[in-house]
Coordinates of C-alpha atoms in Angstrom, one line a residue:
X1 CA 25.5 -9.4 -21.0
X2 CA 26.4 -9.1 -17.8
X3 CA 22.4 -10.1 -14.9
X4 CA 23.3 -7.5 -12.2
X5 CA 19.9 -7.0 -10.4
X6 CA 19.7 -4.2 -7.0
X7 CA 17.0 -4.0 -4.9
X8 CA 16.2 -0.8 -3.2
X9 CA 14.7 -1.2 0.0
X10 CA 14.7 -4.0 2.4
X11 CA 10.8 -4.2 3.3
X12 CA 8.5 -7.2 2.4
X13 CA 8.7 -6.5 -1.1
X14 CA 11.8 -6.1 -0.8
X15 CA 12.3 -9.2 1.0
X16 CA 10.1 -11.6 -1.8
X17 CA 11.6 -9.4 -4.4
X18 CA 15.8 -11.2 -3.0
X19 CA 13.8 -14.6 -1.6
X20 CA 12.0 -15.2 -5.4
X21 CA 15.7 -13.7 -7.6
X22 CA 18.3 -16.0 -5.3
X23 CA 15.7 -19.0 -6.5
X24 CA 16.1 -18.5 -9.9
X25 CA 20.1 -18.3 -9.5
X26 CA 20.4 -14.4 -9.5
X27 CA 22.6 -12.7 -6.9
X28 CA 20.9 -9.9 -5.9
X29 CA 22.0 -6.4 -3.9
X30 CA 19.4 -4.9 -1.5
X31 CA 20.2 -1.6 -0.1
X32 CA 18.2 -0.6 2.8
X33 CA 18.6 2.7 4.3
X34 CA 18.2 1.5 8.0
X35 CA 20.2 -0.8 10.0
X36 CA 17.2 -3.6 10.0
X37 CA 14.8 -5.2 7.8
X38 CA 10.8 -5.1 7.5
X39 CA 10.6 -1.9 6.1
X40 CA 7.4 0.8 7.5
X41 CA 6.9 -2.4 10.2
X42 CA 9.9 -0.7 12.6
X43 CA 7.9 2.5 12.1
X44 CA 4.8 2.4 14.4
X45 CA 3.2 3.2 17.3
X46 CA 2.8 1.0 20.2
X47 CA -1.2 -0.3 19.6
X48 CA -0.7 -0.9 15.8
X49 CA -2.0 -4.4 14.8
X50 CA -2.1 -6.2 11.3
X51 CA -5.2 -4.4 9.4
X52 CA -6.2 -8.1 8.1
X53 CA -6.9 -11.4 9.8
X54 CA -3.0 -13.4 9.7
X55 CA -4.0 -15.9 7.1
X56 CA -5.2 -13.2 4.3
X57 CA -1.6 -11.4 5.2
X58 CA 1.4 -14.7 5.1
X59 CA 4.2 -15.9 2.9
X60 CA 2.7 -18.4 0.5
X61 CA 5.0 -20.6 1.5
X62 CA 5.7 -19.8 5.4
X63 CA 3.3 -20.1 7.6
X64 CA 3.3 -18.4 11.0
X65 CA 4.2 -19.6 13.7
X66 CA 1.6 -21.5 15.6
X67 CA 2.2 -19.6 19.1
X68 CA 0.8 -16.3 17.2
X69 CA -2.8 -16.9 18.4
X70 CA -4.3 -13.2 17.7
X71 CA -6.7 -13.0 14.5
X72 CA -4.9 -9.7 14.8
X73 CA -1.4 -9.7 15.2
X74 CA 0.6 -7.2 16.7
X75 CA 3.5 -4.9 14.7
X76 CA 5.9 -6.7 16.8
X77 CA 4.8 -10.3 15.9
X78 CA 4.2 -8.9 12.2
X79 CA 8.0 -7.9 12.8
X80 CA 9.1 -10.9 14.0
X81 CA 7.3 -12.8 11.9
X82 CA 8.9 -11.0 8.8
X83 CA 12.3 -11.4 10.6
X84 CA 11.6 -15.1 10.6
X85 CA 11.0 -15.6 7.3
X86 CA 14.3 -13.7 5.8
X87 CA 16.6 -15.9 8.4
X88 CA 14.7 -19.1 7.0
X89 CA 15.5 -18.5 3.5
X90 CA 18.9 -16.8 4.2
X91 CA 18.2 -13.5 2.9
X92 CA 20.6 -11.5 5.1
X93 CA 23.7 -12.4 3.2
X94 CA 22.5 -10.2 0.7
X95 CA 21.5 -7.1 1.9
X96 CA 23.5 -3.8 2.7
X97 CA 22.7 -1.7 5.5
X98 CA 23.1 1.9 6.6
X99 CA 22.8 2.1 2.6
X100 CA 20.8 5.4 1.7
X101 CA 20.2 5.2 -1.7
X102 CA 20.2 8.7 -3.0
X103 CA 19.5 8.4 -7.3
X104 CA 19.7 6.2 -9.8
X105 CA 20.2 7.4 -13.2
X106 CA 20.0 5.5 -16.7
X107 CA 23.1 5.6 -18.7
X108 CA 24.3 3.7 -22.4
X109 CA 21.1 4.7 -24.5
X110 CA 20.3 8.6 -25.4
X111 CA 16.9 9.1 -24.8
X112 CA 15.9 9.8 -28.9
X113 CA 17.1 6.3 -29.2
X114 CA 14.5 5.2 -26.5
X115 CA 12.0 6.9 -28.3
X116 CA 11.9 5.4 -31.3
X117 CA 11.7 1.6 -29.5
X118 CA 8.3 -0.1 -29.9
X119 CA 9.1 -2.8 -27.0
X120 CA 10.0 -2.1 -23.9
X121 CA 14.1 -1.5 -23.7
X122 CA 14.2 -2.5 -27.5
X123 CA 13.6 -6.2 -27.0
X124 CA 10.5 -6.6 -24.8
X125 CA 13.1 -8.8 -22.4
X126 CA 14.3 -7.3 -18.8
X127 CA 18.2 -7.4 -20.0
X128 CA 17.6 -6.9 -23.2
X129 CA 19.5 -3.4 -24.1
X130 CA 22.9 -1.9 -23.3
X131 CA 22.0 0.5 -20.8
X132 CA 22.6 0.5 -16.9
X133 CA 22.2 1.8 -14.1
X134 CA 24.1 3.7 -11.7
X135 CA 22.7 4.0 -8.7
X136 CA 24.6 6.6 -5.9
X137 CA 24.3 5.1 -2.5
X138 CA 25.6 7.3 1.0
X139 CA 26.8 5.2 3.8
X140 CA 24.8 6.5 6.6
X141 CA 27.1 5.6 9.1
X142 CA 31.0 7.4 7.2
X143 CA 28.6 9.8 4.8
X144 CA 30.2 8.7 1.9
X145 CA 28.9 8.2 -1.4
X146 CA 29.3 5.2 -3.9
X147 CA 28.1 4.7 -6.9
X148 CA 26.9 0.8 -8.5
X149 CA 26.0 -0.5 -11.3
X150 CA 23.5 -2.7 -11.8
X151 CA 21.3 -3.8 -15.2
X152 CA 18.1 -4.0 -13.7
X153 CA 17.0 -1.7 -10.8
X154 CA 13.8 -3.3 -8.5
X155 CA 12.0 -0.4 -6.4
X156 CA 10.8 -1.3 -3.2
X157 CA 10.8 2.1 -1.0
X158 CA 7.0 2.2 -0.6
X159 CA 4.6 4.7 -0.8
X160 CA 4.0 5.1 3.2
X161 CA 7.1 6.6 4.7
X162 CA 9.8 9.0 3.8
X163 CA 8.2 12.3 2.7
X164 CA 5.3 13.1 5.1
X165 CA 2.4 15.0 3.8
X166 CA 2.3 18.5 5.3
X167 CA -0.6 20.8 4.6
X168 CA 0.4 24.0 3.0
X169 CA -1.2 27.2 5.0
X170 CA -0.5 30.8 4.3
X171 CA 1.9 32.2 6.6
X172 CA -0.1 34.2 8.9
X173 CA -1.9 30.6 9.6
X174 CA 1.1 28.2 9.3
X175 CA 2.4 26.2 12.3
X176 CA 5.2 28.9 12.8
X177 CA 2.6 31.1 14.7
X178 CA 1.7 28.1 17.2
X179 CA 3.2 28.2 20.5
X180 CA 3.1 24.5 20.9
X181 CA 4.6 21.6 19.3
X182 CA 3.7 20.4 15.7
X183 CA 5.1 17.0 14.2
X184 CA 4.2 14.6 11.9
X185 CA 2.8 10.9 12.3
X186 CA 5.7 9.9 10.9
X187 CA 8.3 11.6 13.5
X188 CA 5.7 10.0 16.8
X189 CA 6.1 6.7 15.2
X190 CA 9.7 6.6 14.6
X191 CA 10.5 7.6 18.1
X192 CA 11.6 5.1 20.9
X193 CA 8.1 4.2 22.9
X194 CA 9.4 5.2 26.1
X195 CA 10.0 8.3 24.9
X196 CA 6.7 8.6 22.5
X197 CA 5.0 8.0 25.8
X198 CA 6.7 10.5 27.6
X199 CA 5.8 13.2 24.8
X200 CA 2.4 12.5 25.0
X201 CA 1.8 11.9 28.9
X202 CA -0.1 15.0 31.1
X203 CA -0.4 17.8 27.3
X204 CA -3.1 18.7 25.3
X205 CA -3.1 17.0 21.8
X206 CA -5.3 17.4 18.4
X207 CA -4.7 15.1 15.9
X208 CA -5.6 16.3 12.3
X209 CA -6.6 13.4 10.2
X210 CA -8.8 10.6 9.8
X211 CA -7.4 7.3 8.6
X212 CA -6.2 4.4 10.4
X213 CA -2.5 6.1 12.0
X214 CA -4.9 8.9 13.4
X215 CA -7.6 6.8 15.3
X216 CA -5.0 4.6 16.7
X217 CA -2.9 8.0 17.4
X218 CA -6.4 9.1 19.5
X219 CA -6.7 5.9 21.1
X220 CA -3.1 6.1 22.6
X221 CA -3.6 9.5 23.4
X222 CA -6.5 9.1 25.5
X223 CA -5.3 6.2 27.2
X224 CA -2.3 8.0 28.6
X225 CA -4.3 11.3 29.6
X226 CA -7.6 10.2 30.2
X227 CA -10.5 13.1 30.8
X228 CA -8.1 15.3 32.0
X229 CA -6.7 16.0 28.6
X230 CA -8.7 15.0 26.1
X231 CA -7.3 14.3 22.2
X232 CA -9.1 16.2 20.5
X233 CA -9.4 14.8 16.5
X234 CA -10.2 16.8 13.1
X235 CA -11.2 15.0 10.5
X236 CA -12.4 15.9 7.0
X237 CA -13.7 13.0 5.4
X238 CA -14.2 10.3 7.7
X239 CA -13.7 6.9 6.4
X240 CA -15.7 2.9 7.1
X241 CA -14.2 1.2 9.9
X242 CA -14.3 -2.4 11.0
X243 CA -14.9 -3.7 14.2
X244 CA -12.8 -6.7 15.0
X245 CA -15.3 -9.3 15.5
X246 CA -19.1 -9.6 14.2
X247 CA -20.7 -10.7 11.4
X248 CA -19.2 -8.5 8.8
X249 CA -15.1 -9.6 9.7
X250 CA -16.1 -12.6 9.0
X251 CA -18.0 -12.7 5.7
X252 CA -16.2 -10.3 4.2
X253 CA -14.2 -12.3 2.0
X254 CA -17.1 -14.2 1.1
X255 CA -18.6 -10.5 0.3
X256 CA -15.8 -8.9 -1.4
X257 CA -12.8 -11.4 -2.2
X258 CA -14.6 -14.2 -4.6
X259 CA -14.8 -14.5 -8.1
X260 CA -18.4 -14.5 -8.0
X261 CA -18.2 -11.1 -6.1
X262 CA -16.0 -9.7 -8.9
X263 CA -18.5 -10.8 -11.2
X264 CA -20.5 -7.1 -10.1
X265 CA -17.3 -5.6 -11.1
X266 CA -16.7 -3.8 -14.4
X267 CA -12.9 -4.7 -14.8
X268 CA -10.1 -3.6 -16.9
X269 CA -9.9 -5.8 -20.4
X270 CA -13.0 -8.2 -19.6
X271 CA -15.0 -9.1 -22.8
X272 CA -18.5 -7.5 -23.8
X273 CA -20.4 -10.6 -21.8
X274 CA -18.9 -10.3 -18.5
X275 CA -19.0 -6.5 -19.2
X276 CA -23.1 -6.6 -19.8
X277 CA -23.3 -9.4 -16.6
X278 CA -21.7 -6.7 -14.6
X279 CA -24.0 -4.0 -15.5
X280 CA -27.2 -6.5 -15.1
X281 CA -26.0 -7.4 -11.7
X282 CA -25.2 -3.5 -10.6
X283 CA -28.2 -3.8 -8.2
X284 CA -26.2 -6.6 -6.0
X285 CA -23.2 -5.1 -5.9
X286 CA -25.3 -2.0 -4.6
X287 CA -27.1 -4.0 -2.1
X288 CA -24.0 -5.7 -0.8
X289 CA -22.2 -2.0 -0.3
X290 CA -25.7 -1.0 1.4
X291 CA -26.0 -3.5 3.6
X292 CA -22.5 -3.2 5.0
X293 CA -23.3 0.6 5.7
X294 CA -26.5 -0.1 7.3
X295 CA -24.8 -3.1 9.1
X296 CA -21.6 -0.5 10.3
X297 CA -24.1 2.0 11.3
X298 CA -26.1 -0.8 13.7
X299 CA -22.7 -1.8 15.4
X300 CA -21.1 1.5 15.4
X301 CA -22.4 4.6 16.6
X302 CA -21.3 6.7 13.7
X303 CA -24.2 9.1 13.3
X304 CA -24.2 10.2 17.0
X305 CA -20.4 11.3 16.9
X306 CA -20.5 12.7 13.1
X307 CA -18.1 10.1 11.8
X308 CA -20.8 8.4 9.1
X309 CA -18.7 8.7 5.5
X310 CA -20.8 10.4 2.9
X311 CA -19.2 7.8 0.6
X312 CA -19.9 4.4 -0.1
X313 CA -18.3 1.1 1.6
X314 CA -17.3 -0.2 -2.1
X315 CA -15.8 3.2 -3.0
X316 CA -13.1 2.8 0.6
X317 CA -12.7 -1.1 -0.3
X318 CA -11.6 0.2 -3.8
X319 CA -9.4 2.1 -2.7
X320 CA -8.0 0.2 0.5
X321 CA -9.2 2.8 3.0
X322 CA -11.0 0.0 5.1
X323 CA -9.2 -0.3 8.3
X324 CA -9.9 -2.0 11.8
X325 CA -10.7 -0.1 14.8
X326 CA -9.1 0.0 16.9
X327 CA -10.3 -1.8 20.9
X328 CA -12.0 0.9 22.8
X329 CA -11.8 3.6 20.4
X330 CA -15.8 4.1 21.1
X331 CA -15.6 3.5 24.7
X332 CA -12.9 6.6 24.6
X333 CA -14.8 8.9 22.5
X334 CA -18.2 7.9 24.9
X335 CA -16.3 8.7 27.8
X336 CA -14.7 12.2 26.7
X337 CA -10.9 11.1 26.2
X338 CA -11.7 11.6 22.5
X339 CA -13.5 14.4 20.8
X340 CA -14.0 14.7 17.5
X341 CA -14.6 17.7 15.4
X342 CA -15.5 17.8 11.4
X343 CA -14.1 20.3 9.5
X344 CA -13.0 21.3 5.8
X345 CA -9.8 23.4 6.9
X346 CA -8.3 25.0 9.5
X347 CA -5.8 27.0 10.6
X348 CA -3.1 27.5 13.5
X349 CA -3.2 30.6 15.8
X350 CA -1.0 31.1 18.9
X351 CA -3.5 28.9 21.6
X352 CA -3.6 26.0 18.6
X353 CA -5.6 25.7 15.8
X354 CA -9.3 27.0 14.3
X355 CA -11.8 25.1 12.4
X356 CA -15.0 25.9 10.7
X357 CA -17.7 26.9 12.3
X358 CA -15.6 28.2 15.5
X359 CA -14.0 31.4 16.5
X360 CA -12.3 29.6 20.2
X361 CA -9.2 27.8 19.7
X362 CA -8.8 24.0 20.4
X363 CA -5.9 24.8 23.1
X364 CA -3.0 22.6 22.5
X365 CA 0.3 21.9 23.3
X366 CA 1.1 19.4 20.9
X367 CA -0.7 18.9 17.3
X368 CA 0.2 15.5 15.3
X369 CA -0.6 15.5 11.5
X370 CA -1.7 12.2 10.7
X371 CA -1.9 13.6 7.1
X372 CA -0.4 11.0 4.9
X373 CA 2.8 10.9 2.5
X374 CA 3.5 12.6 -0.6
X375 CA 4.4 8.7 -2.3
X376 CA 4.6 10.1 -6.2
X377 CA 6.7 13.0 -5.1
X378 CA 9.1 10.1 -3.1
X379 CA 8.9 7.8 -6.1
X380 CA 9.9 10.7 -8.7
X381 CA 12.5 11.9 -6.4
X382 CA 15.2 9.0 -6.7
X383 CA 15.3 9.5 -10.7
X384 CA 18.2 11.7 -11.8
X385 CA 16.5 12.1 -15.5
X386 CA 13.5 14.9 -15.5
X387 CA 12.5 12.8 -18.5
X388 CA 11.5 9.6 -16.3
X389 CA 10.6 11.8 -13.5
X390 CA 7.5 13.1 -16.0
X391 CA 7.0 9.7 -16.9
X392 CA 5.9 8.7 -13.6
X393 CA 3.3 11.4 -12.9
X394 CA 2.4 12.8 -16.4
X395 CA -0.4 15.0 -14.9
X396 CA -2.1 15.7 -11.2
X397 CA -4.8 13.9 -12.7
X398 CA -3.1 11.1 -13.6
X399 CA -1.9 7.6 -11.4
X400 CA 2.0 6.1 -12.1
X401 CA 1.0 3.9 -15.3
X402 CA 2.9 0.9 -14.5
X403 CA 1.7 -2.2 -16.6
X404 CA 0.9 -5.1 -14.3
X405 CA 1.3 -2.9 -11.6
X406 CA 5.2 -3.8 -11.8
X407 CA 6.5 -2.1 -15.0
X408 CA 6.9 1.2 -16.6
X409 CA 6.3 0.7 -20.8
X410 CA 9.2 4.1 -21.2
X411 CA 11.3 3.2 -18.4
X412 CA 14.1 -0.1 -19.0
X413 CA 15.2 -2.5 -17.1
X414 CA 13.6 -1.2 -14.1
X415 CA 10.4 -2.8 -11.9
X416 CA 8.3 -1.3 -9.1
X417 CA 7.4 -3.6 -6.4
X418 CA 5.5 -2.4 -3.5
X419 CA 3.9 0.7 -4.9
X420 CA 0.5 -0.6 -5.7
X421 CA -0.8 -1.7 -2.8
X422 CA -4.0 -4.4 -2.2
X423 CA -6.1 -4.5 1.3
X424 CA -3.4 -7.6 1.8
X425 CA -0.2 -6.2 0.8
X426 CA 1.9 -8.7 1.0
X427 CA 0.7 -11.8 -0.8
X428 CA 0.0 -8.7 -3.3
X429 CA 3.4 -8.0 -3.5
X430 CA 4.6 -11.5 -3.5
X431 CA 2.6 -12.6 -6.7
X432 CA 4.1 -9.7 -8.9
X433 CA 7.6 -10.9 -7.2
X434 CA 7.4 -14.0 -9.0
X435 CA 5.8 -12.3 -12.3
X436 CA 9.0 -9.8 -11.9
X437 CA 11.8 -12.9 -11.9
X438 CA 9.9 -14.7 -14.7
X439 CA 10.3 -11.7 -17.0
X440 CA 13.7 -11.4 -15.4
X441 CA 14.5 -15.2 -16.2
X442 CA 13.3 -14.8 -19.8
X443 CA 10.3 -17.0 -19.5
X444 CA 7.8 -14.5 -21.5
X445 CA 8.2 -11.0 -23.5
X446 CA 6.1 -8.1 -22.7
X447 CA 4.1 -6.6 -25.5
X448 CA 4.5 -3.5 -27.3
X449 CA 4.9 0.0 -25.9
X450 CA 1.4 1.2 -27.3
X451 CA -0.4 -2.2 -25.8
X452 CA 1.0 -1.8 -22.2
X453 CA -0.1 1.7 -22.1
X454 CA -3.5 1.1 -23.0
X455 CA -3.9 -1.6 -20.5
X456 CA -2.5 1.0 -17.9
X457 CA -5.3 3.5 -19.2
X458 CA -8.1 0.9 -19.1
X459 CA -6.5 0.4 -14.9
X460 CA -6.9 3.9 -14.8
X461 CA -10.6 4.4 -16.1
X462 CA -11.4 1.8 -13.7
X463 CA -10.0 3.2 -10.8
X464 CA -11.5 6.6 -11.0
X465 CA -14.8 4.5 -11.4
X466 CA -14.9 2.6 -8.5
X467 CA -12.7 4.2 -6.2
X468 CA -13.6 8.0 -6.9
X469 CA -11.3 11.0 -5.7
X470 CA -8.8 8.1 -4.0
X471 CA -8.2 6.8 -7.5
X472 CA -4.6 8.1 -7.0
X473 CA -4.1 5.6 -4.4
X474 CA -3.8 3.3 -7.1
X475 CA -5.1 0.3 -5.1
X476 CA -6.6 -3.2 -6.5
X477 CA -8.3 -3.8 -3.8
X478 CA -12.1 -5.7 -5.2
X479 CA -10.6 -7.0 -8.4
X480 CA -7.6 -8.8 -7.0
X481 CA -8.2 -12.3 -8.4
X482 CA -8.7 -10.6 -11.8
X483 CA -5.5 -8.9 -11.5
X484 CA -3.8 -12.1 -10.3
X485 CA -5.8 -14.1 -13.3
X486 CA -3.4 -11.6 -15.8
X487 CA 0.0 -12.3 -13.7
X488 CA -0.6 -16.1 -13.9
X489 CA -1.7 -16.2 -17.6
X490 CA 1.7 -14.2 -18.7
X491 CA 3.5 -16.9 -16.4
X492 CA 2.0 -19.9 -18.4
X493 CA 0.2 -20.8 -14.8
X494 CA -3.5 -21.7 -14.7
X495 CA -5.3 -19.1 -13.4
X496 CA -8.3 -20.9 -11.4
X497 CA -6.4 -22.3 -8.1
X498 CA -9.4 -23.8 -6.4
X499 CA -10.4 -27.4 -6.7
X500 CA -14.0 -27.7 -7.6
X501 CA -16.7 -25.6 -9.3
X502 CA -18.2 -23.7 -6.1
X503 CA -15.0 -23.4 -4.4
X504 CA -13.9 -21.8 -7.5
X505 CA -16.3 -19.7 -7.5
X506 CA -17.6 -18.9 -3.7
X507 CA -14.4 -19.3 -1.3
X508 CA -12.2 -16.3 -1.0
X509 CA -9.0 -16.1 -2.6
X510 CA -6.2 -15.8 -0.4
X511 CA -1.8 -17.1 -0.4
X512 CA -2.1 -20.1 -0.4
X513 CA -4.2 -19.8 -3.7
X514 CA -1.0 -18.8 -5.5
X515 CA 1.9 -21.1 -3.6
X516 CA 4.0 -23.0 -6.1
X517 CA 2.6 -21.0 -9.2
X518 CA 5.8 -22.3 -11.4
X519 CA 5.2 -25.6 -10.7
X520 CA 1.0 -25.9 -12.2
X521 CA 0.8 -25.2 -15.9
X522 CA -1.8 -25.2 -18.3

């Protein structure tokens, strides 16, 4: 049969998913919406930087450039940088722009045959059955439609983009009855910076939110209006930030992204010894989440302006809510051009909007929801088949059970890359890219239906333990060299990339750990 692979979605993953396929002799199609590549990296404001220091976040075998001297980057070097690395690898030949893909539907198998399979797509092997797909793609620039074929479908859209997050009020309290402006994060960032600027300069803004788009969102703010008009923030549940320099930046891979640091973990699949050393050593990986906290609320003066989480440091490095601050955003909020207000809900009223605790408006002219995406309800929304589209989210309870973060066990021929995300995202994503084109090449089979989804139900128990009501974030973020240990086992590829006992076991993991992983077997 015929290898036809498409690749939605011209992003990192996107781009590992073409750079890792064209490798192995495939000739992929990538459709990407926009007319350029790098996927939510075009979409940001002017002061975003790289959340990570530059070595934890390169290709594993493209090193940036050495004129990027920032621990920091910024999203235009991360840009250019990405740019760079599609050009050296000739990448560009194979994507399609202004190519909107709209649905893709399964087709050549009824879906009582599918039933009855015990391996994934019948075989266990990526091209192993007779079904397709056809995938319906609009031409953004003529609005016409077309429909491909292809026999195995790789999803790269993301889960940060495309269908904003908007808070559902009643109408008497909805946005309509504001007499200002209400947009989304997601509208600010996509907007030319002249003209983001322009929005912003000499008005009254409240920013509803309280992750990292919504504290860089204040910072911007304040810096264009100073005093005058101060941005006024409303935040729920506030969430642990990192300064950019200090002791903890700089031991926190020591801290969090060793194997001997996942030794505190419970993890998914680990035998009863490691499970009983976990629960002996429970009082470390306490102290180690304590002692960041107590070391945040030293350097930070969280307390005093009501932004100390009430949850743990672990529980937001679970679930990849740590984020850098922002430069300044203290000196803004010490000098007034940030206030910050706590609240559990509010509401909008003709002046702006109402929180708890107050009956006077926060006067506004402009509000910005820096309230996240709906990334399930994007995900389900390019499957055709209400069948798959349950698959994906069987319950609100419930995270998209995809075995090695890659795979659904019901749904053939078809990989998600880019979904799952990791406090690093892209040597995440590039690892699973190179899982993705083994299966793909034929080098190993998959088990059985009934084992994949219990190993996606053992992921699940251990997100909801460890990351707690963000478990639907589906992050690995402090049991990412166990995860990785799984994807180089099924490629026949030893698992322990460090030379020597202690480096083994006490340097951080990072790329270059997992460069060249065809090339070292058992």
């Amino acid at each position: 049969m015929e290898r036809r692979v498409a690749i939605i979605g011209a992003g990192i993953s996107g781009l590992l998913a073409c750079k890792y396929l064209v490798e192995k002799g495939f000739d992929p199609v990538v459709f990407e919406a926009n007319d350029r590549i790098g996927g939510v990296w075009n979409h940001t404001i002017q002061s975003t930087k790289l959340q990570t220091v530059k070595e934890s976040y390169q290709f594993s075998d493209f090193d940036w450039p050495a004129f990027v001297q920032e621990m920091f980057p910024s999203h235009t070097e991360v840009l250019d940088y990405v740019k760079s690395y599609a050009q050296h690898f000739n990448l560009y030949p194979y994507i399609k722009f202004h190519s909107r893909v709209i649905s893709i539907d399964y087709v050549g198998e009824s879906f009582e045959e599918m039933k009855t399979w015990d391996l994934w797509g019948g075989t266990g092997m990526a091209f192993g059955s007779k079904g397709k797909w056809h995938i319906t793609v609009l031409d953004t620039q003529t609005n016409a439609t077309e429909v491909h074929q292809a026999e195995f479908v790789i999803l790269c859209i993301g889960r940060y983009s495309g269908l904003p997050n908007i808070p559902e009020l009643p109408p008497s309290s909805c946005s309509k009855v504001f007499d200002g402006k209400v947009m989304h994060s997601m509208e600010y960032s996509d907007m030319e910076k002249s003209a983001a600027a322009e929005l912003i300069k000499g008005k009254r803004i409240t920013i509803v939110g309280s992750q990292k788009s919504a504290v860089d969102l204040a910072v911007e703010c304040a810096e264009a209006n100073g005093v005058k008009y101060p941005c006024v923030m409303i935040q729920r549940n506030p969430h642990w930030y990192l300064p950019g320099d200090g002791f903890l930046i700089s031991h926190l891979g020591h801290l969090y992204f060793s194997r001997f640091a996942e030794l505190l973990l419970h993890k998914p699949g680990q035998n009863i010894l490691y499970w009983l050393l976990a629960t002996m050593l429970s009082p470390l990986r306490w102290g180690i989440s304590k002692f960041s906290e107590i070391y945040l609320q030293w350097k930070l003066p969280l307390t005093k302006y009501g932004l100390l989480p009430r949850h743990s440091f672990l529980e937001d490095m679970s679930s990849c809510l740590i984020s850098m601050l922002p430069d300044k955003f203290f000196d803004k909020v010490e000098e007034g051009s940030i206030l910050i207000k706590r609240s559990q809900s509010l509401h909008f009223c003709k002046e702006g909007l109402i929180v708890d605790g107050e009956d006077k408006p926060i006067s506004s002219d402009l509000v910005i929801l820096a309230t996240g995406y709906k990334g399930n309800q994007k995900l389900k929304n390019i499957f055709r088949s209400s069948v798959f589209q349950k698959y994906l989210v069987p319950s609100p309870t419930s995270i998209i059970p995809l075995y090695r973060r890659v795979i659904h066990p019901r749904i053939p021929q078809l990989a998600c890359i880019g979904y799952t995300g990791g406090l690093a995202n892209l040597p995440s994503f590039e690892i699973r890219c190179q899982w993705l084109v083994h299966l793909l090449d034929g080098n190993f089979k998959l088990p059985s239906i009934g084992a994949m989804e219990k190993d996606t139900a053992r992921w699940e128990i251990h997100m909801k333990r460890y990351s707690g009501r963000n478990f639907w974030k589906s992050c690995i973020g402090t049991t990412n060299i166990w995860y990785n240990d799984q994807l180089c086992k099924d490629m026949n590829c030893n698992p322990r990339r460090k030379k020597g006992f202690l480096a083994e076991w006490f340097q951080p993991y990072g790329p270059a750990d997992y460069a060249n992983l065809a090339d070292q077997k058992h």
